[in-house]
Coordinates of N, CA and C in Angstrom, one line a residue:
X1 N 4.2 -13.6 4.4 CA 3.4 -14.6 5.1 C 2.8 -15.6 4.1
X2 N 2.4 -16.9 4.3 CA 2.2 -17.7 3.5 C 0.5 -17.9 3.7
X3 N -0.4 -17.8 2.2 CA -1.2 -18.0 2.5 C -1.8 -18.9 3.0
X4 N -0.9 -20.2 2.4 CA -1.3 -21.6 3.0 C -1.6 -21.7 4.3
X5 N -0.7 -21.1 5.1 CA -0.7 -21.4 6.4 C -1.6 -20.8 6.9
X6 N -2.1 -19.0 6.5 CA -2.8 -18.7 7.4 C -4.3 -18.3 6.7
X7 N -4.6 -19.1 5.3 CA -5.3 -19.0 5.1 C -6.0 -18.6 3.6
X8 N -7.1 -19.1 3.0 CA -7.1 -18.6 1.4 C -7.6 -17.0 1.0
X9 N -6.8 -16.8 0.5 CA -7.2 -15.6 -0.9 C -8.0 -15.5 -1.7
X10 N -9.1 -14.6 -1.9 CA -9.5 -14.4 -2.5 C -9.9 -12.8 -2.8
X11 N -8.8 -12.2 -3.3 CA -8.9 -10.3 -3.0 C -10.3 -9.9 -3.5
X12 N -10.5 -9.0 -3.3 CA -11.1 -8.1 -3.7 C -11.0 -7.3 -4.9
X13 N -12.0 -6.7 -5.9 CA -11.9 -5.7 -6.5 C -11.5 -4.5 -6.4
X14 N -10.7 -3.7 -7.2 CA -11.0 -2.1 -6.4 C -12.4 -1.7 -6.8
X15 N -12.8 -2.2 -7.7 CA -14.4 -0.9 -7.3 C -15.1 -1.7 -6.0
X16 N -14.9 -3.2 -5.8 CA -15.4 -3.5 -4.6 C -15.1 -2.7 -3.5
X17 N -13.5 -2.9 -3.5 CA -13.0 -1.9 -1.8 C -14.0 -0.4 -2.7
X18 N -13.9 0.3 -3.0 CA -14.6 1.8 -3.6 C -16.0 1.5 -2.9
X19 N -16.9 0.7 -3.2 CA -18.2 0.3 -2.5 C -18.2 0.0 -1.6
X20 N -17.5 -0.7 -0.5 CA -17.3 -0.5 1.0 C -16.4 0.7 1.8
X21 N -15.6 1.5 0.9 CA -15.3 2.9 1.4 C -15.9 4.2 1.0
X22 N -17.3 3.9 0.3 CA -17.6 5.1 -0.3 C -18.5 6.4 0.9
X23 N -18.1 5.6 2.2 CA -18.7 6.2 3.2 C -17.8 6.9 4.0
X24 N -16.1 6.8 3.7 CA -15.3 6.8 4.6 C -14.7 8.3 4.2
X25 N -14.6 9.0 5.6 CA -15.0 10.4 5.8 C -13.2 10.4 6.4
X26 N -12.3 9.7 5.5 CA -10.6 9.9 5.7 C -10.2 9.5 4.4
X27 N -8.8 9.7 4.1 CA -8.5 9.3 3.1 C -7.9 8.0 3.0
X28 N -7.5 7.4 1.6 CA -7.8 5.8 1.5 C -6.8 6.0 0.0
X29 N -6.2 4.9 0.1 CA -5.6 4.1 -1.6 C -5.6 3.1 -1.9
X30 N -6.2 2.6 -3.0 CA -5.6 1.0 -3.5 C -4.3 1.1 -3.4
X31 N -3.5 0.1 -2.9 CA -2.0 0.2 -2.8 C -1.3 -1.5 -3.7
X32 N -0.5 -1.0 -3.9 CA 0.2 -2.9 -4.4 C 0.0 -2.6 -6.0
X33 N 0.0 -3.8 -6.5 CA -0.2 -4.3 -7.7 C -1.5 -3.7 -8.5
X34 N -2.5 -3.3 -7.7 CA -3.5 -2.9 -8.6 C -3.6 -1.4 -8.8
X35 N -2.8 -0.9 -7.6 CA -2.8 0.7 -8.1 C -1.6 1.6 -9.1
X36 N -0.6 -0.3 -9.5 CA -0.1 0.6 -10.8 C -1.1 0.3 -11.9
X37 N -1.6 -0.6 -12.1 CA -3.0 -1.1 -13.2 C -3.9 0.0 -13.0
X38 N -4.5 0.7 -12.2 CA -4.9 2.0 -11.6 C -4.1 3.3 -12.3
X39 N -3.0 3.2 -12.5 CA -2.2 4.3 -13.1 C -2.3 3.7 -14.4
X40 N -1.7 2.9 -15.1 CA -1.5 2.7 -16.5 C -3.1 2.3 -17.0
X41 N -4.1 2.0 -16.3 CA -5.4 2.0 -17.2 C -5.6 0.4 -17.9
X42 N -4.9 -0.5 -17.7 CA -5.0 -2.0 -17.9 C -4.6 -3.0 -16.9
X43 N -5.4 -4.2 -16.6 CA -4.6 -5.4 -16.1 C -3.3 -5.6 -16.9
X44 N -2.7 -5.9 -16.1 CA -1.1 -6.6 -16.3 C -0.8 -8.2 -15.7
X45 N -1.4 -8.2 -15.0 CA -1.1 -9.4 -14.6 C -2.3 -10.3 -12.9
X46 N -1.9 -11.4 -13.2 CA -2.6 -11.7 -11.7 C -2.6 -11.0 -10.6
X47 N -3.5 -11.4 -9.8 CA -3.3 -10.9 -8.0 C -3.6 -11.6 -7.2
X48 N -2.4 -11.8 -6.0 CA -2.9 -12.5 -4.8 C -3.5 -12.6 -3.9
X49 N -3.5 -10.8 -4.2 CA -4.2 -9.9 -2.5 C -4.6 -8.6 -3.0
X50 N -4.9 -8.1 -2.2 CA -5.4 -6.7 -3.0 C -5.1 -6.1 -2.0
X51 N -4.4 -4.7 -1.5 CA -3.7 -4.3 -0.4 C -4.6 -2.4 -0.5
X52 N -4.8 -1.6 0.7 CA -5.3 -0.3 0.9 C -4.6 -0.2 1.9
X53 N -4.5 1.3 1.7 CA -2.9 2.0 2.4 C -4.2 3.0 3.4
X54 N -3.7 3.0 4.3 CA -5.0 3.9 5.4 C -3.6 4.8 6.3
X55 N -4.1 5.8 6.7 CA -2.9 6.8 7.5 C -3.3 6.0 9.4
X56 N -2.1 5.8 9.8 CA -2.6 5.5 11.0 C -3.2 6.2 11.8
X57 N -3.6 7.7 12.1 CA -4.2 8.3 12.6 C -5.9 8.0 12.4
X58 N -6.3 7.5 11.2 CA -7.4 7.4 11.2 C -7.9 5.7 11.0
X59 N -7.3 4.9 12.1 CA -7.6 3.9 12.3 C -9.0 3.3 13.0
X60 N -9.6 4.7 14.0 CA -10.7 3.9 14.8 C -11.5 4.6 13.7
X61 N -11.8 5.5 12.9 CA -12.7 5.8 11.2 C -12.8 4.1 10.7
X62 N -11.1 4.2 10.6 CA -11.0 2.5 9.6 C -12.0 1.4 10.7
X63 N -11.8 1.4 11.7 CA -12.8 0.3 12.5 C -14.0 0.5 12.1
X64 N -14.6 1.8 12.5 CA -16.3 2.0 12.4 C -16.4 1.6 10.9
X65 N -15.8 2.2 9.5 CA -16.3 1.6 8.5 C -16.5 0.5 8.1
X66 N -15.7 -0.8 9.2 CA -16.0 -2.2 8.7 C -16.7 -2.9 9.9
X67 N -17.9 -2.6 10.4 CA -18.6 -3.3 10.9 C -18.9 -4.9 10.5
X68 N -18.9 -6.1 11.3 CA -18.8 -6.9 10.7 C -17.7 -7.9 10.3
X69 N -16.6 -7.1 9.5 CA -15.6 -7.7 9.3 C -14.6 -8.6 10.6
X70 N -14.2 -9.2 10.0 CA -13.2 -10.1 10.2 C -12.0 -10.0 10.5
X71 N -11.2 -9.3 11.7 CA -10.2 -8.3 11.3 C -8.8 -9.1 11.7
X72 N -7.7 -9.4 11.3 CA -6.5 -9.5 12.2 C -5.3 -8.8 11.9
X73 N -4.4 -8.4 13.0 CA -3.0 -7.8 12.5 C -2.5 -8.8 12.6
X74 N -1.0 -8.4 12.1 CA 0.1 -9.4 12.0 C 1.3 -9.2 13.1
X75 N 1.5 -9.6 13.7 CA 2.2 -9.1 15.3 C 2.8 -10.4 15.5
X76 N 4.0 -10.0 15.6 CA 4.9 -9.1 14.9 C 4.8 -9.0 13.6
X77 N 5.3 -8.1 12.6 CA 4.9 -7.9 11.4 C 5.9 -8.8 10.7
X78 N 5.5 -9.6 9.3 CA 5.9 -10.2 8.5 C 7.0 -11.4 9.2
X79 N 6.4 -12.1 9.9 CA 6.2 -13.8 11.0 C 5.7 -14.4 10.9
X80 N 4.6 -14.2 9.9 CA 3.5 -14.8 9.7 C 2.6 -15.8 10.5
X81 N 2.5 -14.4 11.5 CA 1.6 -14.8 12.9 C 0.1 -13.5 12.4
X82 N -0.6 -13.9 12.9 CA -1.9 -12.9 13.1 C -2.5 -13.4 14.4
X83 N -3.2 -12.2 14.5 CA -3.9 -12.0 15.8 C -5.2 -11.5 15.8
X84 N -6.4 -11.3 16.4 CA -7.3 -10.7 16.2 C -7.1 -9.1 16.7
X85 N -7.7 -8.2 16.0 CA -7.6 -6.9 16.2 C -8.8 -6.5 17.4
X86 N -8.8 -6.6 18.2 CA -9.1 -6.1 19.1 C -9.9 -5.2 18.8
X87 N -11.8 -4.6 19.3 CA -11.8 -3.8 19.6 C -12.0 -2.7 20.4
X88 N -11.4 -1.4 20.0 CA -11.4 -0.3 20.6 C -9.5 -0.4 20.9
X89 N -8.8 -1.2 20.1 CA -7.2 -1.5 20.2 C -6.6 -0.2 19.2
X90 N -5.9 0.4 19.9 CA -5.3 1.4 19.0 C -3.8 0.9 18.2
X91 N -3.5 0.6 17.1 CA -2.4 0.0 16.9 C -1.6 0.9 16.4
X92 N 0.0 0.5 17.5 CA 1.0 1.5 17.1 C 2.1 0.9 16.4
X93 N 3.2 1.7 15.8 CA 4.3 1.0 15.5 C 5.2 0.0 16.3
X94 N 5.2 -1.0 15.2 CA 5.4 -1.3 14.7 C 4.2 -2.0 13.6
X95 N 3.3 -2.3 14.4 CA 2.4 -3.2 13.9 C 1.8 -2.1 13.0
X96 N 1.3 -2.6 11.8 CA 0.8 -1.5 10.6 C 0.0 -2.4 9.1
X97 N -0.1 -4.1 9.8 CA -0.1 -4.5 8.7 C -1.8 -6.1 9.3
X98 N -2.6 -5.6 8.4 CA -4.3 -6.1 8.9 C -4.8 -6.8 7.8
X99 N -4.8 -8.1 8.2 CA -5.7 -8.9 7.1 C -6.9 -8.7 7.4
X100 N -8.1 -9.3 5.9 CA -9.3 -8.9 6.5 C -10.4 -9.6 5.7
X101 N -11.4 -10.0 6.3 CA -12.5 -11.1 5.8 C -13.7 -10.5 5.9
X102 N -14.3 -10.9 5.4 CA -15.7 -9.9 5.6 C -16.8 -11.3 6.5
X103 N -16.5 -12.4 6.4 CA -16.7 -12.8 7.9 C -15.5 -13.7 8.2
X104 N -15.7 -14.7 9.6 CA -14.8 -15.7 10.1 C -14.7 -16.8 9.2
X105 N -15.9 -17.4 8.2 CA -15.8 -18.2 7.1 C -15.3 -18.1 5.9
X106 N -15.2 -16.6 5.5 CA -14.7 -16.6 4.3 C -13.6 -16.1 4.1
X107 N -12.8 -16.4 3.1 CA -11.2 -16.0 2.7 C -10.8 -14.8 2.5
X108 N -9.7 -14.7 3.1 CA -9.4 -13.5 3.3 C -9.0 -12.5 1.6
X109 N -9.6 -11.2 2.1 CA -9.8 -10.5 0.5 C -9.7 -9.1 0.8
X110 N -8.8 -8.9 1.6 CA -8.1 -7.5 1.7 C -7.4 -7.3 2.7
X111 N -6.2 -6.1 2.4 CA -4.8 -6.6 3.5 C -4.8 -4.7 3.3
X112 N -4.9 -4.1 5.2 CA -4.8 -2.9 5.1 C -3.3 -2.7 5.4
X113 N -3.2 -1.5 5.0 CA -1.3 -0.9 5.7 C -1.8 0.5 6.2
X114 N -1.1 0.3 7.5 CA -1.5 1.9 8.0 C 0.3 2.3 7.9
X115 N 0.0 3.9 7.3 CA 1.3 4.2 7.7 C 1.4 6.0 8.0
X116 N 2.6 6.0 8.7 CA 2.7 7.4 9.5 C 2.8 8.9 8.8
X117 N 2.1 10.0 9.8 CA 2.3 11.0 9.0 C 3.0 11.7 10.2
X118 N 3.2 13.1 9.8 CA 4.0 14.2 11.3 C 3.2 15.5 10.4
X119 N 1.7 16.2 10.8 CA 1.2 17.0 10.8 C 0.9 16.9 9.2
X120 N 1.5 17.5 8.1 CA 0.5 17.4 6.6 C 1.2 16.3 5.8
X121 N 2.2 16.3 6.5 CA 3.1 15.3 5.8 C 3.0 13.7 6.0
X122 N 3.3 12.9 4.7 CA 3.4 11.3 5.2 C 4.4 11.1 5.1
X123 N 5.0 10.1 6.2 CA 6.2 9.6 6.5 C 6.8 8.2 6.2
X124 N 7.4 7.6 5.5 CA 7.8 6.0 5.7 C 8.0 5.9 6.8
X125 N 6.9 4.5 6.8 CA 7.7 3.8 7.9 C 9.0 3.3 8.0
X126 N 9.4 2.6 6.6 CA 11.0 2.3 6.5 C 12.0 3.4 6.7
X127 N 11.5 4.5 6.8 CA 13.0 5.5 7.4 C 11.8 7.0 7.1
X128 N 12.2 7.7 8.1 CA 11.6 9.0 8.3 C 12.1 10.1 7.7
X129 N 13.3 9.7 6.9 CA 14.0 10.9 5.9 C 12.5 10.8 5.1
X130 N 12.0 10.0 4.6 CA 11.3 9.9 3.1 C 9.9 10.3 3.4
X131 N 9.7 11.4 3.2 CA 8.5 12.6 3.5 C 7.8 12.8 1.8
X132 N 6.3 13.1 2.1 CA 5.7 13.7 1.3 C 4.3 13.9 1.5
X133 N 4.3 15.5 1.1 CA 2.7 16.0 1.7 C 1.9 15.1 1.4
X134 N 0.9 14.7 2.2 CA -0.2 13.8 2.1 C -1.1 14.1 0.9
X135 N -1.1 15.2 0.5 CA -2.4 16.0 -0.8 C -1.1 15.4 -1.8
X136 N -0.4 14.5 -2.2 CA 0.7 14.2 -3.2 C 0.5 12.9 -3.2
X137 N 0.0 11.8 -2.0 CA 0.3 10.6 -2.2 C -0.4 10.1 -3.1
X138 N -1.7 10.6 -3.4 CA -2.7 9.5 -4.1 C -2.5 10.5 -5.6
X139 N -3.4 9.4 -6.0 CA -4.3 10.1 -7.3 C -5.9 9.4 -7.6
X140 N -6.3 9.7 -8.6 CA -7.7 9.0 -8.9 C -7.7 8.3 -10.1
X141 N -8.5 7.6 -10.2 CA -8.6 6.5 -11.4 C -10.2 7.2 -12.4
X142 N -10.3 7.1 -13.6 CA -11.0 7.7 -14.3 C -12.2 7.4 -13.8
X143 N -12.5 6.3 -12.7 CA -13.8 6.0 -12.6 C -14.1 6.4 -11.1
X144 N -13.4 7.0 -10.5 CA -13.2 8.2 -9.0 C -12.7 7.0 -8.2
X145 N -11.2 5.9 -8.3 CA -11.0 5.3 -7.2 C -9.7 6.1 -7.2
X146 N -9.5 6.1 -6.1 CA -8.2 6.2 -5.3 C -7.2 5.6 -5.2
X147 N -5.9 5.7 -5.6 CA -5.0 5.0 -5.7 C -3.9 5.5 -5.8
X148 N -2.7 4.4 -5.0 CA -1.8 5.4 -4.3 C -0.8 6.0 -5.5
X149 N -0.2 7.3 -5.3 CA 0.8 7.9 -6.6 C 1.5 6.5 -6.9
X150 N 1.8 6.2 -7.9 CA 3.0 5.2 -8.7 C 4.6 5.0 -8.3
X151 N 5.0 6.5 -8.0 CA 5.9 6.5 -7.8 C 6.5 6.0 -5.8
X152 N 5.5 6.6 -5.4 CA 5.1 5.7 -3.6 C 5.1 4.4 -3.9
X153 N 4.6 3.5 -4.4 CA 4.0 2.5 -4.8 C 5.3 1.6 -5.3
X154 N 5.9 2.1 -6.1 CA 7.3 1.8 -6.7 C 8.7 1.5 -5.4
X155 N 8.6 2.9 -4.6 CA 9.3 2.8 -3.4 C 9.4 1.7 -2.9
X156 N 7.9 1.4 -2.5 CA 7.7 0.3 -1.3 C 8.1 -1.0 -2.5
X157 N 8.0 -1.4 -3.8 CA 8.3 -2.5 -4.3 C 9.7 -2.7 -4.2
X158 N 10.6 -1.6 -4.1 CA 12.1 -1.5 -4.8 C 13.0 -2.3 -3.5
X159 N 12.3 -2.4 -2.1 CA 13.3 -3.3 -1.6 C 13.4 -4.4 -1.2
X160 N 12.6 -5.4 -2.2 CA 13.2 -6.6 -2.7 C 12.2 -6.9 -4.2
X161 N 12.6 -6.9 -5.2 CA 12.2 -6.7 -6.5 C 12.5 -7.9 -6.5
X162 N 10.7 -8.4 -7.3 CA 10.5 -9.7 -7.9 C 9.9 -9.5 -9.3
X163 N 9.8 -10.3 -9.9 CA 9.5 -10.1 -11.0 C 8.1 -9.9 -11.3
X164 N 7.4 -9.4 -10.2 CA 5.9 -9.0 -10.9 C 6.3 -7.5 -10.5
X165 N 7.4 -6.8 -9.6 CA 7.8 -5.6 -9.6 C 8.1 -5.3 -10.7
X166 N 9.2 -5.7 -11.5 CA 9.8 -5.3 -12.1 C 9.2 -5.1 -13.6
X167 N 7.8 -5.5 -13.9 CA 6.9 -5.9 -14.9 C 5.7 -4.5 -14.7
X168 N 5.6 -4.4 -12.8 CA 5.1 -3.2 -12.7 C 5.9 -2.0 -13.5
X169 N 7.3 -1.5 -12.8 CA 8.1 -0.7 -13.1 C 7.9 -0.4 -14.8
X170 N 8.0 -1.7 -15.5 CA 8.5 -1.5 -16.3 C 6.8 -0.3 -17.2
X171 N 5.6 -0.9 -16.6 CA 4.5 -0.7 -17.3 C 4.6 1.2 -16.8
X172 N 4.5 0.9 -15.8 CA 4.2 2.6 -15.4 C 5.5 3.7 -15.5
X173 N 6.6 2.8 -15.5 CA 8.0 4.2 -15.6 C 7.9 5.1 -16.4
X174 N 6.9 4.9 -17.9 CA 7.1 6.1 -18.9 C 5.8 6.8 -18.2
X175 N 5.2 6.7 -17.5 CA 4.1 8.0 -17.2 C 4.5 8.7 -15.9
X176 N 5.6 8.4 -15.1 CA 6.4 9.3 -14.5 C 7.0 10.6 -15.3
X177 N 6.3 11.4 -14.4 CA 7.2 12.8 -15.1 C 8.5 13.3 -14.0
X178 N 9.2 14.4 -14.7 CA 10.8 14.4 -14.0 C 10.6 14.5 -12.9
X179 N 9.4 15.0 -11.7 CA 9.4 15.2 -10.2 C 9.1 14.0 -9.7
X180 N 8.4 13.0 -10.4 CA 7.8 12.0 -9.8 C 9.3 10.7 -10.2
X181 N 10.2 11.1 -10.9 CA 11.4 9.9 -11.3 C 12.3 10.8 -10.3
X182 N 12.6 11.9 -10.2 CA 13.6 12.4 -9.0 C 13.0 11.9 -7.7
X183 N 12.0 12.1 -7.3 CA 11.5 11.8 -6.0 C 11.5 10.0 -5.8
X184 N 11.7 9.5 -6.5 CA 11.6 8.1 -6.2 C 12.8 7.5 -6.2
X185 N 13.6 8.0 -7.3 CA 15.2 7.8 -7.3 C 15.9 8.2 -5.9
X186 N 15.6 9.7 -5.2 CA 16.0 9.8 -4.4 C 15.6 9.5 -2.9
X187 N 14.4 8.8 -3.0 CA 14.0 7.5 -2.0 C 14.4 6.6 -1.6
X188 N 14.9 5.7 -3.3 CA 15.6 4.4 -3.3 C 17.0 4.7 -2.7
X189 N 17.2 5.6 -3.0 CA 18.6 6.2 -2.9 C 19.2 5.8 -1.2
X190 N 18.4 6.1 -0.4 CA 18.0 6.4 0.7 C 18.2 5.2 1.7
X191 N 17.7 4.1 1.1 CA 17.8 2.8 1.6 C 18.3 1.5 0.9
X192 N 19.1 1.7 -0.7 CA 19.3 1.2 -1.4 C 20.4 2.1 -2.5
X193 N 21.4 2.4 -2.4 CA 22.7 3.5 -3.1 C 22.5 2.9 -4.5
X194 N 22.4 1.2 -4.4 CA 23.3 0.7 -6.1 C 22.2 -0.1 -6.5
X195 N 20.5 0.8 -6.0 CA 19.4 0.1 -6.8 C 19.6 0.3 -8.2
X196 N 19.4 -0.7 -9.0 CA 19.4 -0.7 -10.5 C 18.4 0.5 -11.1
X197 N 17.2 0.4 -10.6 CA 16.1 1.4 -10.9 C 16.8 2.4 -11.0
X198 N 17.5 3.0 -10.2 CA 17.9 4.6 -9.9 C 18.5 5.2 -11.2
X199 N 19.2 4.4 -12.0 CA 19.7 4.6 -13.4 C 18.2 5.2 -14.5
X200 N 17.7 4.0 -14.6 CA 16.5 4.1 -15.5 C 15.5 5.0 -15.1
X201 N 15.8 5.7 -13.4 CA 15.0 7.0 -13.0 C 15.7 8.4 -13.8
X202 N 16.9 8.6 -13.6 CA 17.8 9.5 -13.4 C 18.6 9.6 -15.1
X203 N 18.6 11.0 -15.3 CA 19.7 11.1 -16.3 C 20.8 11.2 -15.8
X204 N 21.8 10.7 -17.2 CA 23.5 10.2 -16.0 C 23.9 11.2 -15.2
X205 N 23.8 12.7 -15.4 CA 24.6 13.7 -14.8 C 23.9 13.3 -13.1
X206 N 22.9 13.1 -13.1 CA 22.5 12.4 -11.6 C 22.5 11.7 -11.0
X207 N 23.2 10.7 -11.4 CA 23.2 9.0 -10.9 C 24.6 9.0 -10.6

């Protein structure tokens, strides 16, 4: 979606989002671009958004914590249409994707993703083969933020790689260990056979 069209940017911090979720009695990740900088321990580069990955089951948690806010989905997703989110609106699949202002005047500075789980497990939305226990998705940042595993994070970049991906990839791939380069290779794998990454995951006898 184009900010121009539907409006300016101005993200947020993660220790900002940390100080408006430090009340929130579900679990939460910085997601995108800042929770590989979150993994490797330095900026890398600009940001245009700042994105938090929420489980859809705990959507009306996610409402009560933002009193106030400014909320809209994008319906249909990536049309770059928004809507206001409704409340007391339960939002199902397809819709998974919520810009967010902290009022009606100011620019927008956080973009939630709700995505599915089936009992402990989280599920892609992009295809329901690609499972992993929920106590696996995240990790923490030395200063107690939450942010989503690297290798999750990677998945969701790998199917359409731009060059601030591939700049991610390149910063965080050596702190992948062998469970976390098999599980991601065999993700990409899943929705993409002749992704280039899968090589640079994988020793040859696997690729």
């Amino acid at each position: 979606m184009s900010a121009d069209a539907l409006g300016r940017w101005v993200p947020e911090r993660p220790e900002d989002v940390a100080a408006v979720f430090v009340k929130a009695n579900f679990p939460w990740w910085i997601a995108g671009g800042y929770a590989i900088e979150l993994a490797v321990g330095r900026e890398l580069r600009a940001h245009g958004d700042l994105d938090v990955l929420v489980l859809r089951r705990d959507q009306a948690y996610l409402r009560d914590l933002l009193p106030g806010w400014d909320l809209y989905v994008a319906d249909p997703p990536g049309q770059g249409e928004l809507r206001p989110w409704l409340p007391e609106e339960a939002l199902q699949p397809p819709l998974h994707d919520i810009w967010c202002r902290r009022t009606p005047e100011a620019p927008w500075s956080m973009q939630l993703m709700l995505d599915e789980t089936e009992g402990i497990q989280w599920v892609s939305r992009r295809n329901p083969e690609i499972r992993l226990p929920i106590d696996q998705l995240g990790r923490t940042s030395e200063t107690g933020i939450p942010y989503l595993a690297p290798e999750v994070q990677l998945f969701y970049k790998a199917k359409a790689t731009r060059d601030k991906d591939e700049t991610d990839f390149e910063a965080v791939l050596p702190l992948l260990d062998a469970p976390a380069r098999a599980w991601l290779a065999d993700a990409i794998k899943v929705l993409s056979p002749g992704h280039p990454w899968i090589r640079r995951l994988l020793p040859v006898s696997r690729t």
